[in-house]
XYZ file of C-alpha atoms in Angstrom:
372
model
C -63.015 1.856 -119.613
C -61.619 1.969 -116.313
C -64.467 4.107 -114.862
C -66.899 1.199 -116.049
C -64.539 -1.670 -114.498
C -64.413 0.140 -111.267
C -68.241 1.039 -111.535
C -68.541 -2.922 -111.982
C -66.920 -3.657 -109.120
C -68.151 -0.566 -107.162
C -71.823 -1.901 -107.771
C -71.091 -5.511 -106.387
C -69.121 -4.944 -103.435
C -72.178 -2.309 -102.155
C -74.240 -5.526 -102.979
C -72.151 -8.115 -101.254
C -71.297 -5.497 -98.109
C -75.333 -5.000 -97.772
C -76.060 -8.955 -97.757
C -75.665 -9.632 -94.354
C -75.695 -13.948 -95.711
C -73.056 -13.240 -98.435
C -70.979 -11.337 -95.101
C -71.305 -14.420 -93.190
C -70.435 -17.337 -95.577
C -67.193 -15.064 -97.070
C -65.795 -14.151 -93.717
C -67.893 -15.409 -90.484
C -68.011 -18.706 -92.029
C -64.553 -19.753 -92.458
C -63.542 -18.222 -89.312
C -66.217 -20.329 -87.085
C -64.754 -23.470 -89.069
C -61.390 -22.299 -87.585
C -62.211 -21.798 -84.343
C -64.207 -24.782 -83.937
C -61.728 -27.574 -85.422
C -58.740 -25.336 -83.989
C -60.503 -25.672 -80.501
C -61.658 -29.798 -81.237
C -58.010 -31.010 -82.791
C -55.136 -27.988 -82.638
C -53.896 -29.284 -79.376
C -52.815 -31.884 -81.759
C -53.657 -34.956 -79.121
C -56.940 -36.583 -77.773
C -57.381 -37.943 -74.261
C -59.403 -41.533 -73.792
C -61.832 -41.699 -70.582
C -60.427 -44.831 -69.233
C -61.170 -46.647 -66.354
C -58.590 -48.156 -63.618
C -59.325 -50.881 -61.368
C -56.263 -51.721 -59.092
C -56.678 -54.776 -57.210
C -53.087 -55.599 -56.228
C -52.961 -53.602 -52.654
C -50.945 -53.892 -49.794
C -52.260 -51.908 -46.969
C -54.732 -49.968 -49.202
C -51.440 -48.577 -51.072
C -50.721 -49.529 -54.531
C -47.962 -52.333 -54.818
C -44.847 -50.915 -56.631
C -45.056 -52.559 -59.771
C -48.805 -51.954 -60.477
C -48.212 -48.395 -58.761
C -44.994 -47.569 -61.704
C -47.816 -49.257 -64.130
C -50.313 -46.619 -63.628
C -47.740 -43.322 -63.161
C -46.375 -44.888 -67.009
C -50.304 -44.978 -68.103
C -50.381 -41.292 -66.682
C -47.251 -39.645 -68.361
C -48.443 -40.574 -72.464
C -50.513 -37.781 -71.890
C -53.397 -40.345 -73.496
C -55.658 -40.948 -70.904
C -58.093 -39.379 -68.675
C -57.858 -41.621 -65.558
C -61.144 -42.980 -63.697
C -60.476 -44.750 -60.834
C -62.970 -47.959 -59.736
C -62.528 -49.217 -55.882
C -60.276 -51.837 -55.838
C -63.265 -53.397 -53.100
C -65.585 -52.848 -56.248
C -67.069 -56.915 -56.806
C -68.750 -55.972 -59.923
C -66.501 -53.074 -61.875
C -68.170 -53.763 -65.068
C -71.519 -52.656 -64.282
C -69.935 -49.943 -61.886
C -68.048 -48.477 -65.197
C -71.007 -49.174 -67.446
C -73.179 -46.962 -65.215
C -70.931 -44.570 -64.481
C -69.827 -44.192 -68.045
C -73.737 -43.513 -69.416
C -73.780 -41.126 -66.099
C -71.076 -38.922 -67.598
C -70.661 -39.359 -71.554
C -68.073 -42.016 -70.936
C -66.831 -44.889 -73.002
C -66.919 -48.333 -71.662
C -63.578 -49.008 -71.261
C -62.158 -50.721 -68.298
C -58.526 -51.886 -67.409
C -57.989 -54.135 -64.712
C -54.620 -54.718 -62.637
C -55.442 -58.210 -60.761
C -54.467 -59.033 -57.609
C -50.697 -60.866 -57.019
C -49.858 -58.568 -59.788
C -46.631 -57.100 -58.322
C -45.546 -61.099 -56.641
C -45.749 -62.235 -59.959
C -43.632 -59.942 -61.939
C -41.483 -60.124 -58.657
C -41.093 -63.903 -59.304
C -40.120 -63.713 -63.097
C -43.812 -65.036 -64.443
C -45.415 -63.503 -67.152
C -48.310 -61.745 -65.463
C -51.852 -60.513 -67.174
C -53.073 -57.459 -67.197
C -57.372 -57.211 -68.632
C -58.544 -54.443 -70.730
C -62.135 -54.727 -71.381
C -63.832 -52.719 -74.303
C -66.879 -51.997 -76.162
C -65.526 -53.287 -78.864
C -68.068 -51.274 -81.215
C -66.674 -48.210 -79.719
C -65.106 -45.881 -82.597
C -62.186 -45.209 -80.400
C -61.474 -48.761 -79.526
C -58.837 -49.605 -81.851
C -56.632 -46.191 -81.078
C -57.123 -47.144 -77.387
C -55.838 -50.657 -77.219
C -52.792 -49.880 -78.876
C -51.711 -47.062 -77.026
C -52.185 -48.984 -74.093
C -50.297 -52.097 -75.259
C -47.402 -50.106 -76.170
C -46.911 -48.870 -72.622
C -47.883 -52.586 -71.174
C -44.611 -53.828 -73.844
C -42.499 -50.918 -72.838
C -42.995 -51.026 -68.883
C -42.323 -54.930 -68.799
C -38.945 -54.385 -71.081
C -38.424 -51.381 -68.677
C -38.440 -53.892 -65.461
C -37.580 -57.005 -66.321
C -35.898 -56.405 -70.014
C -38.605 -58.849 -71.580
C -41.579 -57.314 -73.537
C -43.165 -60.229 -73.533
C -43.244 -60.465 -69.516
C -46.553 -58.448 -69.372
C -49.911 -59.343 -71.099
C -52.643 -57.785 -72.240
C -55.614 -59.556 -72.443
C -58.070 -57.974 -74.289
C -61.732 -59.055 -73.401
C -65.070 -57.553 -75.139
C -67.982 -56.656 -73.253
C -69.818 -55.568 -76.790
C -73.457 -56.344 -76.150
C -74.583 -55.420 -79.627
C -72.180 -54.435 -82.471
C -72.432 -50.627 -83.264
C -70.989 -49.623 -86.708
C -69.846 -45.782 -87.317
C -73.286 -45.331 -90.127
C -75.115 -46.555 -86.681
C -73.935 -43.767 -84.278
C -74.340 -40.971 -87.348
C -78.133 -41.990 -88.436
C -79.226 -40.782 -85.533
C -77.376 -37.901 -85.277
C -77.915 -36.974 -88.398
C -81.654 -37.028 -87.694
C -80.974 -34.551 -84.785
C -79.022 -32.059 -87.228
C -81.921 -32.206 -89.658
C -85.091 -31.513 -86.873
C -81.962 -28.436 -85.788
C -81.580 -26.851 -88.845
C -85.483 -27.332 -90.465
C -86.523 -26.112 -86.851
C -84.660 -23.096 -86.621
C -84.005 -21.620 -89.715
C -87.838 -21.978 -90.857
C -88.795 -20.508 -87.640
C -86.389 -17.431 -88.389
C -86.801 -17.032 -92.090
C -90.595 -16.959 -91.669
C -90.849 -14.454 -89.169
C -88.101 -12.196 -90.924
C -89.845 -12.632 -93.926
C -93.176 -12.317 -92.887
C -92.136 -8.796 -91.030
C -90.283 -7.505 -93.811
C -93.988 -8.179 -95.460
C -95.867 -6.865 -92.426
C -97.801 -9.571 -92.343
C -96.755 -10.017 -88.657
C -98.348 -6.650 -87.505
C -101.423 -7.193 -89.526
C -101.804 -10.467 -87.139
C -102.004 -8.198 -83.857
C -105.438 -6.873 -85.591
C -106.939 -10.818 -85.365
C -107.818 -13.200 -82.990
C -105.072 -15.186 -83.374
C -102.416 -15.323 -80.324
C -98.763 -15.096 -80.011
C -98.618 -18.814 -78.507
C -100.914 -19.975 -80.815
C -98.847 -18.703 -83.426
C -95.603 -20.343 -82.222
C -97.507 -23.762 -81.129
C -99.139 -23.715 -85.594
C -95.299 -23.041 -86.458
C -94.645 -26.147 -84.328
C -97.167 -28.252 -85.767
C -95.768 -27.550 -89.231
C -92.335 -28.739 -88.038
C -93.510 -32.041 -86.543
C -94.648 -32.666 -89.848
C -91.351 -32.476 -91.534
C -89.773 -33.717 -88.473
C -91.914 -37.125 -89.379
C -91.205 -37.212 -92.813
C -87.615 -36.852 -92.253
C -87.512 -39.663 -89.767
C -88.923 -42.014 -92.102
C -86.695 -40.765 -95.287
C -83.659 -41.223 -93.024
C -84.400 -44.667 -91.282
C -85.752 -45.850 -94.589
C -82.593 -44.523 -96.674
C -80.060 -45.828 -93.779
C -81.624 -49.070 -93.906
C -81.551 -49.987 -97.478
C -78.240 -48.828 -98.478
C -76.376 -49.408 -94.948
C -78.301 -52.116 -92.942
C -78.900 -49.762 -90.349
C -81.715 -51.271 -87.979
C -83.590 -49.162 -85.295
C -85.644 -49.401 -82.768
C -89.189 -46.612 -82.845
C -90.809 -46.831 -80.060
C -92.130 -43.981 -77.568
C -88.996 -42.780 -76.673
C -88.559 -41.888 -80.482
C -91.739 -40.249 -80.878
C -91.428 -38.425 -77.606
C -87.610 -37.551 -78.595
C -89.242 -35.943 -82.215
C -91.724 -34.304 -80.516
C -89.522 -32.311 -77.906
C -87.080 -31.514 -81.117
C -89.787 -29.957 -83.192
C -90.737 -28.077 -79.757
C -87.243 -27.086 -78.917
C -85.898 -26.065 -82.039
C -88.324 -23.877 -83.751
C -88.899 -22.177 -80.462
C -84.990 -21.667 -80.350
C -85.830 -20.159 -84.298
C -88.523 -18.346 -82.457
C -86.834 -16.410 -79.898
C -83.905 -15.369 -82.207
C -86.394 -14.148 -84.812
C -86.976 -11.480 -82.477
C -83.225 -9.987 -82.785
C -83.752 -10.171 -86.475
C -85.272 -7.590 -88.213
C -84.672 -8.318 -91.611
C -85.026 -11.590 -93.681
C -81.685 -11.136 -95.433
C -79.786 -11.076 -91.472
C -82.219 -14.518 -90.806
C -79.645 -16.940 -92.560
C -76.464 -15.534 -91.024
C -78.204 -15.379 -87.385
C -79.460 -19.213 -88.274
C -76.108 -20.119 -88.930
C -74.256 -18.415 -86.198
C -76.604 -20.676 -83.889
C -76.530 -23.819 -86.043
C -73.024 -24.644 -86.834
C -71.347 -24.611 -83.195
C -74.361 -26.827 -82.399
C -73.417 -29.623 -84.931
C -69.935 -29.945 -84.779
C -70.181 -29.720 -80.676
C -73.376 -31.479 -80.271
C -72.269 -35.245 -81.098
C -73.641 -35.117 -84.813
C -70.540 -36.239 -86.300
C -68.237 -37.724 -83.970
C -68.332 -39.120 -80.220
C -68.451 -35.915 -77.595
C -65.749 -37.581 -75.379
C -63.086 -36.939 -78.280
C -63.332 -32.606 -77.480
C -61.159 -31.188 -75.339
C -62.752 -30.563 -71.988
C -63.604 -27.222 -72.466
C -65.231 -28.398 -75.196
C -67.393 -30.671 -73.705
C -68.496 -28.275 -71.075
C -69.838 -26.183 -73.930
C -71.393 -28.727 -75.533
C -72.933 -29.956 -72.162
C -74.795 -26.488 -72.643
C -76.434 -27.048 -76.421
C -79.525 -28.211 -76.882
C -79.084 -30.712 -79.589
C -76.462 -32.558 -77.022
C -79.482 -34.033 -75.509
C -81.423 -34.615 -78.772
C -78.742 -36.912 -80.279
C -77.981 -38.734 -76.971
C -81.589 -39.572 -76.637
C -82.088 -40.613 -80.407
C -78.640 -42.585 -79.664
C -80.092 -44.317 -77.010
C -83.920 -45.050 -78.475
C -83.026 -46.109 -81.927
C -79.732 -48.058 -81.318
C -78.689 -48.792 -78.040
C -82.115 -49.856 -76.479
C -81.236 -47.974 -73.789
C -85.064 -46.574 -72.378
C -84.056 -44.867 -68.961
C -81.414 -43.026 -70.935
C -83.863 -42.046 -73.810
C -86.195 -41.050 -71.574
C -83.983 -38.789 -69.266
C -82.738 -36.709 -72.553
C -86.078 -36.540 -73.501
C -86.949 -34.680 -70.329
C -84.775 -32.146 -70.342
C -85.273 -31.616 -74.291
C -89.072 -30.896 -73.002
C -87.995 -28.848 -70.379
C -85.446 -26.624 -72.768
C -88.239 -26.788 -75.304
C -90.860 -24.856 -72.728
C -88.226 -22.546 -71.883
C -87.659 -21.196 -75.256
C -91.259 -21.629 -76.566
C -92.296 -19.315 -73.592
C -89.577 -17.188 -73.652
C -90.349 -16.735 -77.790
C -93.599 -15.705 -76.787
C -92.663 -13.382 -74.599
C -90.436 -11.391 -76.535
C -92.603 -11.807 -79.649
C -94.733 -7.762 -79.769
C -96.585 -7.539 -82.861
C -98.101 -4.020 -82.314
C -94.381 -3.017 -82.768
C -93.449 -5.184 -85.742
């Protein structure tokens, strides 16, 4: 009896051990989860991007109220500081391009000018934050900074009430959470369609030879890759429509399809198989495709913006994700379908084209059939 137990379990750990997909999902798996939500929240804390307008000068030298303001801001730990000229006229479109420029929320706080005469004089004086109010990190935001505002006024004049913080909105279109994950959800379908039927048809179709028998006909490597393509547009499409159709019915979710949404679909189901493409060719067997898909996948959705904003990562973080393909393919189908936002669209659409070429050329390079 103990023979056949053992024999039982002999039999299925060979079979599990030789399933390079069962290897990944019962030990790669879990520990890519780890590292990538120990990297994105073990330092227990998230920094804001905030930006700091201080108007009250003397000299070109911060005053010494608004100065001990700012060095209070500074020690929470909260912030990441961005500093707009005081001589700035205009700071909220200065922010708003700067904060599209780098990944940025729209948040701006502004020290006025007289600030330090007035708390010198015993009047309650106003200090503006200005917010997107739409922004998912809005709410955590204001009240971090309104405790320090309460704490620094009972710190110098013993009244918590002696500072104010006005908050002002500078929403120009109310942006729900379901509205900033449509679109990235749409990015993490064209990924994952994209790549893993790219890989699992060429590891399947070599395990089959039917890759070498194509070397015998007239058929070419980049025509090859450019038919896979085609296919993925196709479900690219279809997904599209499911998605907008399904997130406006149950959610209310409205979006805007115009060229920048085509071209965005069309560099994704460029980019993405040829991604599939080129790591076919370090896969030689169909039952390694999966894992290999995976390996690439995951980091890419969890870093990429898919699920949350990209400015909540650490900054390591965002340097990586800075580097992922599907960065660029979520910004762009943020800024086409919700924000209206065309020079932005079309800028991530560019460089999605230019990554897709790159791999689709590089796929075809690597691609030999005559030694498949």
């Amino acid at each position: 009896m103990r023979s056949r137990i053992y024999t039982i379990i002999s039999g299925h750990f060979k079979s599990w051990y030789r399933s390079k997909s069962s290897i990944f999902w019962t030990i790669a798996f879990p520990l890519l989860l780890i590292v990538l939500f120990g990297a994105i929240f073990g330092s227990g804390s998230t920094k804001f991007d905030l930006y700091l307008q201080n108007q009250d000068l003397s000299a070109n030298t911060p005053t010494y109220f608004s100065q001990g303001y700012i060095t209070v801001l500074n020690n929470t730990g909260a912030f990441n500081l961005h500093v707009v000229p005081a001589e700035q006229p205009d700071p909220l479109t200065y922010v708003k391009n700067d904060a599209q420029l780098h990944n940025r929320g729209q948040r701006l706080l502004v020290i006025p000018l007289g600030f330090n005469a007035t708390v010198m004089s015993g009047k309650n004086a106003t200090i503006q934050l200005y917010m997107d109010q739409s922004d998912q990190a809005s709410a955590s935001l204001a009240g971090i900074v309104h405790s320090v505002t309460v704490s620094y006024a009972a710190a110098i004049a013993k009244a918590p009430n002696h500072l104010i913080l006005q908050q002002v909105g500078i929403v120009t279109k109310n942006i729900r959470y379901i509205d900033f994950f449509i679109p990235g959800v749409i990015g993490m379908t064209l990924l994952t369609t994209g790549v893993f039927g790219a890989v699992n048809t060429n590891g399947s179709y070599r395990e089959l030879k039917i890759i070498k028998k194509l070397a015998t006909t007239p058929l070419s490597k980049i025509e090859w890759i450019l038919g896979m393509v085609g296919y993925q547009m196709i479900l690219a499409t279809i997904s599209l429509v499911v998605i907008l159709f399904f997130g406006y019915a149950i959610f209310g979710v409205t979006a805007t399809i115009d060229i920048y949404t085509v071209g965005l679909v069309v560099a994704a189901s460029l980019l993405f198989p040829g991604i599939g493409m080129v790591l076919a060719n370090f896969v030689k067997e169909a039952e390694s495709a999966d894992a290999a898909a995976n390996a690439i996948t995951f980091p890419m959705m969890f870093l990429g913006g898919t699920f949350w904003p990209r400015e909540t990562l650490p900054d390591i973080m965002k340097i990586i994700a800075n580097f992922m393909p599907l960065t660029y393919v979520n910004d762009g189908l943020r800024y086409a379908l919700i924000y209206a936002e065309p020079a932005q669209a079309l800028t991530n659409t560019l460089i999605a084209l230019g990554l897709a070429s790159f791999f689709i050329v590089l796929g075809s390079v690597l691609m030999n059939w005559k030694e498949e």
